[in-house]
């Protein structure tokens, strides 16, 4: 079995990609669930903007165009059309904008949120209680969510279901089409937070039947903080007027008409102010890597690495948080530890970048990671726990 895994290889030229990630010469990044490493392509993209700014002084046509191209790259990643994509600064902003477009006095005042959401998502929805929303929670048990628990939570007063695709703590992955079927059967909309899955697995918004989906860029999409993308299903765009808005949400932002509030016919109505331009340059380059390598091939390799993490962790006496079933997991595995922050610091001294979150230390390989990287990280984690 181990021999088979050792002999396994991804369906792409992993060595060629590794040569474009300079940090691999000195460290093993296992923190892709928090921040992916810099690549030569993302660095060059940042430099392109800096050169334009320095050389041209200003080039708004090209810069705003770059934000548009970044939307296109995200659309390609999730099988959407570019007109269904908005660019924002972070996922919190995307969810706030969605919430601002919901009229909680219309007979649907309930928001169903899972306990597996990244805290910011819960915070945005709880803040809507001031506007008449009532939040109810789908429970996490043993680090997982049972899709049947949505049945009790969703009713005919539910306006929207807000569910994460991947659980940030341990990589548990939800069955999105099953949640969509439950939400839509009761007339509710569905928002999916794909921040922990985009870049690790194929995402098809049409096949998944979601109404909204958002992701930031700095994790498995190989980018940076300060930029995120929001998908809004074409059929519902016209019915939404977010009060979290700004001049880039207008039909023609460059009309400069202060007294006229019209709405872009596309998902750009969810854009707000001046787009995050340098971030958009980097984001496009990062997403292009993922699209070029291919989410399907990436998923296949991450299943190998993820299984290696789980089996190897247990063989070293480590405790896996949540499910061990790779068909319901991203590549992220959380190992239960006493002092995750101290372990993160100690592991870095051993050349491994891990990611602490409360009760767990997360190891999250990506498409460029090798089986040797996973084994070395597990050895370092087991040694660190023993030595602390
Ligand atoms: C699943 C998930 N959603 C959202 C966030 C953060 O969202 P924001 O872009 O608002 O910081 C994170 C982590 O940073 C996350 O893991």
CSV table of C-alpha atoms and ligand atoms in Angstrom, one decimal:
chain,number,residue,atom,x,y,z
A,1,UNK,CA,0.0,0.0,0.0
A,2,UNK,CA,2.7,2.5,1.0
A,3,UNK,CA,4.8,1.4,-2.0
A,4,UNK,CA,1.8,2.2,-4.2
A,5,UNK,CA,1.4,5.6,-2.6
A,6,UNK,CA,5.1,6.3,-2.8
A,7,UNK,CA,5.0,5.5,-6.5
A,8,UNK,CA,1.9,7.8,-7.0
A,9,UNK,CA,2.4,11.0,-8.9
A,10,UNK,CA,0.1,13.9,-9.9
A,11,UNK,CA,-1.2,14.2,-13.4
A,12,UNK,CA,0.9,17.3,-14.0
A,13,UNK,CA,4.6,18.2,-13.9
A,14,UNK,CA,4.9,18.9,-10.2
A,15,UNK,CA,8.6,19.6,-10.4
A,16,UNK,CA,8.1,22.3,-12.9
A,17,UNK,CA,5.5,24.0,-10.7
A,18,UNK,CA,7.7,23.6,-7.6
A,19,UNK,CA,10.5,25.5,-9.4
A,20,UNK,CA,8.2,28.5,-9.5
A,21,UNK,CA,7.7,28.6,-5.7
A,22,UNK,CA,10.9,30.0,-4.3
A,23,UNK,CA,10.1,29.4,-0.6
A,24,UNK,CA,10.3,25.6,-1.2
A,25,UNK,CA,14.1,25.9,-1.2
A,26,UNK,CA,14.0,26.6,2.5
A,27,UNK,CA,10.6,25.7,4.1
A,28,UNK,CA,7.7,23.3,3.7
A,29,UNK,CA,4.5,25.2,3.5
A,30,UNK,CA,1.6,23.2,5.1
A,31,UNK,CA,-0.4,26.4,5.7
A,32,UNK,CA,-2.3,26.6,2.5
A,33,UNK,CA,-5.6,26.8,4.5
A,34,UNK,CA,-4.3,30.1,5.7
A,35,UNK,CA,-1.9,31.6,3.2
A,36,UNK,CA,-0.4,30.0,0.1
A,37,UNK,CA,3.2,30.6,-0.8
A,38,UNK,CA,4.4,33.3,-3.3
A,39,UNK,CA,5.0,32.1,-6.9
A,40,UNK,CA,7.1,33.7,-9.6
A,41,UNK,CA,3.9,34.4,-11.4
A,42,UNK,CA,2.1,36.2,-8.6
A,43,UNK,CA,5.3,38.2,-7.9
A,44,UNK,CA,5.5,39.2,-11.5
A,45,UNK,CA,1.9,40.2,-11.5
A,46,UNK,CA,2.4,42.6,-8.6
A,47,UNK,CA,5.5,44.0,-10.3
A,48,UNK,CA,3.4,44.6,-13.4
A,49,UNK,CA,1.1,46.9,-11.5
A,50,UNK,CA,4.0,48.6,-9.7
A,51,UNK,CA,5.7,49.2,-13.1
A,52,UNK,CA,2.5,50.6,-14.6
A,53,UNK,CA,2.0,53.0,-11.6
A,54,UNK,CA,5.7,54.0,-11.7
A,55,UNK,CA,6.0,54.3,-15.5
A,56,UNK,CA,2.6,55.6,-16.5
A,57,UNK,CA,1.6,57.4,-13.4
A,58,UNK,CA,-1.9,56.3,-13.8
A,59,UNK,CA,-3.7,53.9,-16.2
A,60,UNK,CA,-7.3,53.5,-15.0
A,61,UNK,CA,-8.4,51.8,-18.2
A,62,UNK,CA,-5.8,49.0,-17.8
A,63,UNK,CA,-6.2,48.8,-14.0
A,64,UNK,CA,-10.0,48.6,-14.0
A,65,UNK,CA,-9.6,46.2,-16.9
A,66,UNK,CA,-7.4,44.0,-14.8
A,67,UNK,CA,-10.2,43.7,-12.2
A,68,UNK,CA,-12.5,42.6,-15.0
A,69,UNK,CA,-9.9,40.0,-16.1
A,70,UNK,CA,-9.7,38.7,-12.5
A,71,UNK,CA,-13.5,38.3,-12.5
A,72,UNK,CA,-13.1,36.3,-15.7
A,73,UNK,CA,-10.5,34.0,-14.2
A,74,UNK,CA,-12.7,33.4,-11.1
A,75,UNK,CA,-15.7,32.7,-13.4
A,76,UNK,CA,-13.6,30.1,-15.3
A,77,UNK,CA,-12.8,28.5,-12.0
A,78,UNK,CA,-16.4,28.0,-10.9
A,79,UNK,CA,-18.1,27.5,-14.3
A,80,UNK,CA,-19.9,30.9,-14.1
A,81,UNK,CA,-20.1,33.7,-16.6
A,82,UNK,CA,-18.0,36.9,-15.9
A,83,UNK,CA,-21.3,38.9,-15.7
A,84,UNK,CA,-22.2,36.8,-12.6
A,85,UNK,CA,-19.1,37.9,-10.6
A,86,UNK,CA,-18.5,40.8,-8.3
A,87,UNK,CA,-15.1,41.9,-6.9
A,88,UNK,CA,-14.9,42.9,-3.3
A,89,UNK,CA,-12.2,43.2,-0.7
A,90,UNK,CA,-13.1,40.2,1.5
A,91,UNK,CA,-15.7,37.6,2.0
A,92,UNK,CA,-17.2,39.5,5.0
A,93,UNK,CA,-18.0,42.4,2.5
A,94,UNK,CA,-19.6,40.0,0.1
A,95,UNK,CA,-21.9,38.5,2.7
A,96,UNK,CA,-22.7,41.9,4.1
A,97,UNK,CA,-23.7,43.0,0.6
A,98,UNK,CA,-25.9,39.9,0.1
A,99,UNK,CA,-27.5,40.5,3.5
A,100,UNK,CA,-28.2,44.1,2.7
A,101,UNK,CA,-30.2,43.0,-0.4
A,102,UNK,CA,-32.5,40.9,1.7
A,103,UNK,CA,-35.8,42.4,3.0
A,104,UNK,CA,-36.4,40.6,6.3
A,105,UNK,CA,-39.8,42.1,6.6
A,106,UNK,CA,-41.1,40.4,3.5
A,107,UNK,CA,-42.3,37.3,5.4
A,108,UNK,CA,-39.0,35.5,5.3
A,109,UNK,CA,-36.9,36.6,8.3
A,110,UNK,CA,-34.9,33.5,9.1
A,111,UNK,CA,-31.2,32.9,8.2
A,112,UNK,CA,-29.9,29.4,8.6
A,113,UNK,CA,-26.2,29.4,9.4
A,114,UNK,CA,-24.0,26.4,10.2
A,115,UNK,CA,-21.8,26.2,13.3
A,116,UNK,CA,-18.9,25.3,10.9
A,117,UNK,CA,-18.8,28.8,9.4
A,118,UNK,CA,-15.7,30.9,9.8
A,119,UNK,CA,-16.7,33.3,12.6
A,120,UNK,CA,-17.0,36.4,10.3
A,121,UNK,CA,-19.9,34.8,8.5
A,122,UNK,CA,-21.8,34.2,11.8
A,123,UNK,CA,-21.0,37.8,12.8
A,124,UNK,CA,-22.4,39.3,9.6
A,125,UNK,CA,-25.7,37.3,9.9
A,126,UNK,CA,-26.0,38.1,13.6
A,127,UNK,CA,-25.6,41.8,12.9
A,128,UNK,CA,-28.7,41.5,10.7
A,129,UNK,CA,-30.9,40.8,13.8
A,130,UNK,CA,-31.0,44.5,14.2
A,131,UNK,CA,-32.7,44.6,10.8
A,132,UNK,CA,-35.3,41.9,11.7
A,133,UNK,CA,-33.4,38.7,10.9
A,134,UNK,CA,-33.6,35.7,13.1
A,135,UNK,CA,-30.5,33.4,13.0
A,136,UNK,CA,-30.8,29.7,13.6
A,137,UNK,CA,-27.9,27.2,13.6
A,138,UNK,CA,-27.1,23.9,12.0
A,139,UNK,CA,-25.0,22.0,14.6
A,140,UNK,CA,-21.5,20.6,14.2
A,141,UNK,CA,-21.2,17.2,15.9
A,142,UNK,CA,-17.9,15.4,16.0
A,143,UNK,CA,-16.4,18.0,13.7
A,144,UNK,CA,-19.0,17.3,11.0
A,145,UNK,CA,-22.4,18.4,9.9
A,146,UNK,CA,-25.2,15.8,9.1
A,147,UNK,CA,-27.0,17.1,6.0
A,148,UNK,CA,-30.3,15.8,7.6
A,149,UNK,CA,-29.9,18.5,10.3
A,150,UNK,CA,-30.7,21.2,7.6
A,151,UNK,CA,-34.3,19.7,7.4
A,152,UNK,CA,-35.1,20.8,11.0
A,153,UNK,CA,-33.5,24.2,10.5
A,154,UNK,CA,-35.0,25.3,7.2
A,155,UNK,CA,-38.6,26.3,7.0
A,156,UNK,CA,-41.0,28.4,4.9
A,157,UNK,CA,-39.8,31.6,6.6
A,158,UNK,CA,-36.1,31.0,5.7
A,159,UNK,CA,-34.7,33.7,3.5
A,160,UNK,CA,-31.3,32.2,3.0
A,161,UNK,CA,-29.1,29.3,4.1
A,162,UNK,CA,-25.4,30.2,4.6
A,163,UNK,CA,-23.1,27.2,4.5
A,164,UNK,CA,-19.4,26.7,4.2
A,165,UNK,CA,-18.2,24.3,1.6
A,166,UNK,CA,-15.1,23.4,3.7
A,167,UNK,CA,-14.8,23.6,7.4
A,168,UNK,CA,-11.8,25.9,8.3
A,169,UNK,CA,-11.0,23.9,11.4
A,170,UNK,CA,-10.6,20.4,10.0
A,171,UNK,CA,-11.3,20.4,6.2
A,172,UNK,CA,-14.7,18.7,6.5
A,173,UNK,CA,-16.4,19.2,3.1
A,174,UNK,CA,-20.2,19.5,2.8
A,175,UNK,CA,-22.4,18.1,0.1
A,176,UNK,CA,-23.5,21.3,-1.6
A,177,UNK,CA,-26.1,20.0,-4.0
A,178,UNK,CA,-27.8,18.2,-1.1
A,179,UNK,CA,-28.0,21.5,0.8
A,180,UNK,CA,-29.2,23.3,-2.3
A,181,UNK,CA,-32.0,20.9,-2.8
A,182,UNK,CA,-33.2,21.4,0.8
A,183,UNK,CA,-32.9,25.2,0.7
A,184,UNK,CA,-34.7,25.5,-2.6
A,185,UNK,CA,-37.5,23.1,-1.7
A,186,UNK,CA,-38.5,25.6,1.0
A,187,UNK,CA,-38.0,28.6,-1.3
A,188,UNK,CA,-34.8,29.8,0.4
A,189,UNK,CA,-31.7,31.0,-1.3
A,190,UNK,CA,-28.3,29.4,-0.7
A,191,UNK,CA,-25.0,31.1,-0.1
A,192,UNK,CA,-21.8,29.0,-0.1
A,193,UNK,CA,-18.5,30.1,1.4
A,194,UNK,CA,-15.9,28.3,-0.8
A,195,UNK,CA,-12.9,30.0,0.7
A,196,UNK,CA,-11.5,26.6,2.0
A,197,UNK,CA,-12.3,24.6,-1.1
A,198,UNK,CA,-11.7,26.9,-4.1
A,199,UNK,CA,-8.4,25.8,-5.6
A,200,UNK,CA,-8.5,22.3,-4.2
A,201,UNK,CA,-11.4,20.7,-6.0
A,202,UNK,CA,-13.7,21.3,-9.0
A,203,UNK,CA,-16.5,23.8,-8.2
A,204,UNK,CA,-19.4,24.1,-10.6
A,205,UNK,CA,-22.0,26.6,-9.5
A,206,UNK,CA,-24.5,25.4,-12.0
A,207,UNK,CA,-24.2,21.7,-11.1
A,208,UNK,CA,-24.2,22.7,-7.4
A,209,UNK,CA,-27.3,24.9,-7.9
A,210,UNK,CA,-26.1,27.7,-5.6
A,211,UNK,CA,-27.5,31.2,-5.6
A,212,UNK,CA,-24.4,32.9,-4.2
A,213,UNK,CA,-20.8,31.7,-3.7
A,214,UNK,CA,-17.8,33.7,-2.5
A,215,UNK,CA,-14.1,33.1,-2.0
A,216,UNK,CA,-11.2,35.2,-1.0
A,217,UNK,CA,-7.8,34.7,-2.6
A,218,UNK,CA,-5.0,34.1,-0.3
A,219,UNK,CA,-5.5,30.4,0.6
A,220,UNK,CA,-5.6,27.7,-2.0
A,221,UNK,CA,-6.1,30.2,-4.8
A,222,UNK,CA,-2.4,31.2,-4.4
A,223,UNK,CA,-3.1,35.0,-4.0
A,224,UNK,CA,-3.1,37.7,-1.3
A,225,UNK,CA,-5.4,39.3,1.2
A,226,UNK,CA,-7.6,42.3,0.2
A,227,UNK,CA,-9.6,40.8,-2.7
A,228,UNK,CA,-12.5,38.3,-2.9
A,229,UNK,CA,-15.0,37.3,-5.5
A,230,UNK,CA,-18.8,36.9,-5.3
A,231,UNK,CA,-20.9,34.8,-7.7
A,232,UNK,CA,-24.5,35.8,-8.0
A,233,UNK,CA,-26.8,33.5,-10.1
A,234,UNK,CA,-27.8,35.4,-13.2
A,235,UNK,CA,-31.6,34.7,-12.8
A,236,UNK,CA,-31.7,36.5,-9.4
A,237,UNK,CA,-29.4,39.5,-10.2
A,238,UNK,CA,-32.3,41.8,-11.2
A,239,UNK,CA,-34.2,41.2,-8.0
A,240,UNK,CA,-31.4,42.4,-5.8
A,241,UNK,CA,-30.5,45.9,-4.7
A,242,UNK,CA,-27.8,45.8,-2.1
A,243,UNK,CA,-27.6,48.8,0.3
A,244,UNK,CA,-23.9,48.0,0.8
A,245,UNK,CA,-23.0,49.7,-2.5
A,246,UNK,CA,-20.9,52.3,-4.2
A,247,UNK,CA,-20.1,53.9,-7.6
A,248,UNK,CA,-18.8,50.7,-9.2
A,249,UNK,CA,-22.2,49.1,-8.6
A,250,UNK,CA,-23.7,51.5,-11.2
A,251,UNK,CA,-24.6,50.8,-14.8
A,252,UNK,CA,-21.8,53.2,-15.8
A,253,UNK,CA,-19.6,54.2,-12.9
A,254,UNK,CA,-17.9,56.8,-15.1
A,255,UNK,CA,-21.2,58.8,-15.6
A,256,UNK,CA,-20.4,60.5,-12.3
A,257,UNK,CA,-24.1,61.2,-11.5
A,258,UNK,CA,-24.3,61.8,-7.8
A,259,UNK,CA,-28.2,61.9,-7.7
A,260,UNK,CA,-28.8,58.8,-9.8
A,261,UNK,CA,-28.9,55.4,-8.2
A,262,UNK,CA,-29.2,52.8,-11.0
A,263,UNK,CA,-28.1,49.2,-10.8
A,264,UNK,CA,-25.6,47.5,-13.1
A,265,UNK,CA,-27.5,44.7,-15.0
A,266,UNK,CA,-24.7,42.3,-14.0
A,267,UNK,CA,-23.4,41.1,-10.7
A,268,UNK,CA,-21.2,44.2,-10.8
A,269,UNK,CA,-24.1,45.8,-8.8
A,270,UNK,CA,-22.4,44.0,-5.9
A,271,UNK,CA,-19.1,45.9,-6.6
A,272,UNK,CA,-18.7,48.9,-4.2
A,273,UNK,CA,-15.9,51.4,-4.5
A,274,UNK,CA,-12.6,51.5,-6.4
A,275,UNK,CA,-11.6,47.9,-6.9
A,276,UNK,CA,-8.5,46.5,-5.2
A,277,UNK,CA,-6.3,46.8,-8.3
A,278,UNK,CA,-2.9,45.4,-7.2
A,279,UNK,CA,-4.6,42.6,-5.5
A,280,UNK,CA,-6.6,41.9,-8.7
A,281,UNK,CA,-3.3,41.6,-10.6
A,282,UNK,CA,-2.0,39.0,-8.2
A,283,UNK,CA,-5.3,37.2,-7.8
A,284,UNK,CA,-5.6,36.7,-11.5
A,285,UNK,CA,-2.1,35.2,-11.7
A,286,UNK,CA,-2.8,32.9,-8.8
A,287,UNK,CA,-6.1,31.7,-10.1
A,288,UNK,CA,-4.6,31.1,-13.5
A,289,UNK,CA,-2.1,28.7,-11.9
A,290,UNK,CA,-5.0,26.7,-10.5
A,291,UNK,CA,-7.0,26.8,-13.7
A,292,UNK,CA,-3.9,25.7,-15.7
A,293,UNK,CA,-3.0,22.9,-13.4
A,294,UNK,CA,-6.7,22.0,-13.3
A,295,UNK,CA,-8.9,21.5,-10.2
A,296,UNK,CA,-9.7,17.9,-11.2
A,297,UNK,CA,-6.0,16.9,-11.3
A,298,UNK,CA,-5.4,18.9,-8.1
A,299,UNK,CA,-8.2,17.1,-6.3
A,300,UNK,CA,-6.9,13.7,-7.3
A,301,UNK,CA,-3.5,14.5,-5.9
A,302,UNK,CA,-4.8,16.1,-2.7
A,303,UNK,CA,-6.8,12.9,-2.1
A,304,UNK,CA,-3.6,11.0,-2.1
A,305,UNK,CA,-1.8,13.5,0.2
A,306,UNK,CA,-4.9,13.9,2.5
A,307,UNK,CA,-5.1,10.2,3.0
A,308,UNK,CA,-1.4,10.1,3.7
A,309,UNK,CA,-1.8,12.8,6.3
A,310,UNK,CA,-4.7,11.0,8.1
A,311,UNK,CA,-3.1,7.5,8.0
A,312,UNK,CA,0.4,8.8,8.8
A,313,UNK,CA,-0.9,11.0,11.6
A,314,UNK,CA,-2.7,8.1,13.2
A,315,UNK,CA,0.3,5.8,12.8
A,316,UNK,CA,2.3,8.4,14.8
A,317,UNK,CA,-0.3,8.5,17.6
A,318,UNK,CA,-1.9,11.8,16.6
A,319,UNK,CA,-5.6,12.6,17.0
A,320,UNK,CA,-7.5,13.7,13.9
A,321,UNK,CA,-10.2,16.2,14.4
A,322,UNK,CA,-13.4,15.2,12.6
A,323,UNK,CA,-13.9,12.8,9.8
A,324,UNK,CA,-11.2,10.6,8.4
A,325,UNK,CA,-13.1,10.0,5.2
A,326,UNK,CA,-11.3,11.8,2.4
A,327,UNK,CA,-14.4,11.8,0.2
A,328,UNK,CA,-15.8,14.4,2.7
A,329,UNK,CA,-12.6,16.3,3.2
A,330,UNK,CA,-10.4,18.9,1.6
A,331,UNK,CA,-6.6,18.4,1.9
A,332,UNK,CA,-6.7,20.1,5.4
A,333,UNK,CA,-6.4,17.9,8.4
A,334,UNK,CA,-6.6,19.3,12.0
A,335,UNK,CA,-4.8,17.4,14.6
A,336,UNK,CA,-6.0,17.9,18.2
A,337,UNK,CA,-3.2,19.4,20.4
A,338,UNK,CA,-2.9,21.2,23.7
A,339,UNK,CA,-1.2,24.5,22.7
A,340,UNK,CA,-1.6,24.9,18.9
A,341,UNK,CA,0.2,28.3,18.8
A,342,UNK,CA,3.3,27.0,20.6
A,343,UNK,CA,3.3,24.0,18.2
A,344,UNK,CA,3.1,26.3,15.2
A,345,UNK,CA,6.1,28.3,16.4
A,346,UNK,CA,8.1,25.2,17.2
A,347,UNK,CA,7.3,23.6,13.9
A,348,UNK,CA,8.6,26.6,12.0
A,349,UNK,CA,11.9,26.1,13.7
A,350,UNK,CA,11.9,22.7,12.2
A,351,UNK,CA,11.2,24.1,8.7
A,352,UNK,CA,7.5,23.5,8.5
A,353,UNK,CA,4.8,26.2,8.3
A,354,UNK,CA,1.8,24.8,10.0
A,355,UNK,CA,-1.4,26.7,11.0
A,356,UNK,CA,-2.8,26.9,14.5
A,357,UNK,CA,-6.6,27.3,15.1
A,358,UNK,CA,-7.8,27.0,18.6
A,359,UNK,CA,-7.7,23.3,19.6
A,360,UNK,CA,-6.0,22.1,16.4
A,361,UNK,CA,-2.9,22.4,14.4
A,362,UNK,CA,-3.7,22.3,10.7
A,363,UNK,CA,-1.7,20.7,8.0
A,364,UNK,CA,-2.9,21.6,4.5
A,365,UNK,CA,-0.8,20.4,1.5
A,366,UNK,CA,-1.5,21.8,-1.9
A,367,UNK,CA,-1.0,20.7,-5.5
A,368,UNK,CA,2.8,21.4,-5.4
A,369,UNK,CA,3.3,19.4,-2.1
A,370,UNK,CA,4.9,16.0,-2.2
A,371,UNK,CA,4.4,12.8,-0.2
A,372,UNK,CA,7.9,13.5,1.3
A,373,UNK,CA,6.6,17.0,2.4
A,374,UNK,CA,3.6,15.3,4.2
A,375,UNK,CA,5.8,12.7,5.9
A,376,UNK,CA,8.4,15.3,7.0
A,377,UNK,CA,5.6,17.6,8.4
A,378,UNK,CA,4.1,14.6,10.3
A,379,UNK,CA,7.4,13.6,11.8
A,380,UNK,CA,8.0,17.3,12.8
A,381,UNK,CA,4.6,17.5,14.4
A,382,UNK,CA,5.0,14.2,16.4
A,383,UNK,CA,8.5,15.3,17.5
A,384,UNK,CA,7.3,18.7,18.5
A,385,UNK,CA,4.4,17.4,20.6
A,386,UNK,CA,6.9,15.0,22.3
A,387,UNK,CA,9.4,17.7,23.0
A,388,UNK,CA,7.0,20.4,24.3
B,1,LIG,C1,-14.1,29.6,5.3
B,1,LIG,C2,-13.6,31.0,5.5
B,1,LIG,N1,-14.4,32.0,5.3
B,1,LIG,C3,-14.0,33.3,5.5
B,1,LIG,C4,-12.8,33.6,5.9
B,1,LIG,C5,-12.4,35.0,6.1
B,1,LIG,O1,-13.1,36.0,5.4
B,1,LIG,P1,-12.7,37.4,5.1
B,1,LIG,O2,-12.3,37.4,3.7
B,1,LIG,O3,-13.9,38.3,5.3
B,1,LIG,O4,-11.5,37.8,6.0
B,1,LIG,C6,-11.8,32.6,6.2
B,1,LIG,C7,-10.5,32.8,6.7
B,1,LIG,O5,-9.8,33.8,6.6
B,1,LIG,C8,-12.3,31.2,6.0
B,1,LIG,O6,-11.5,30.2,6.2
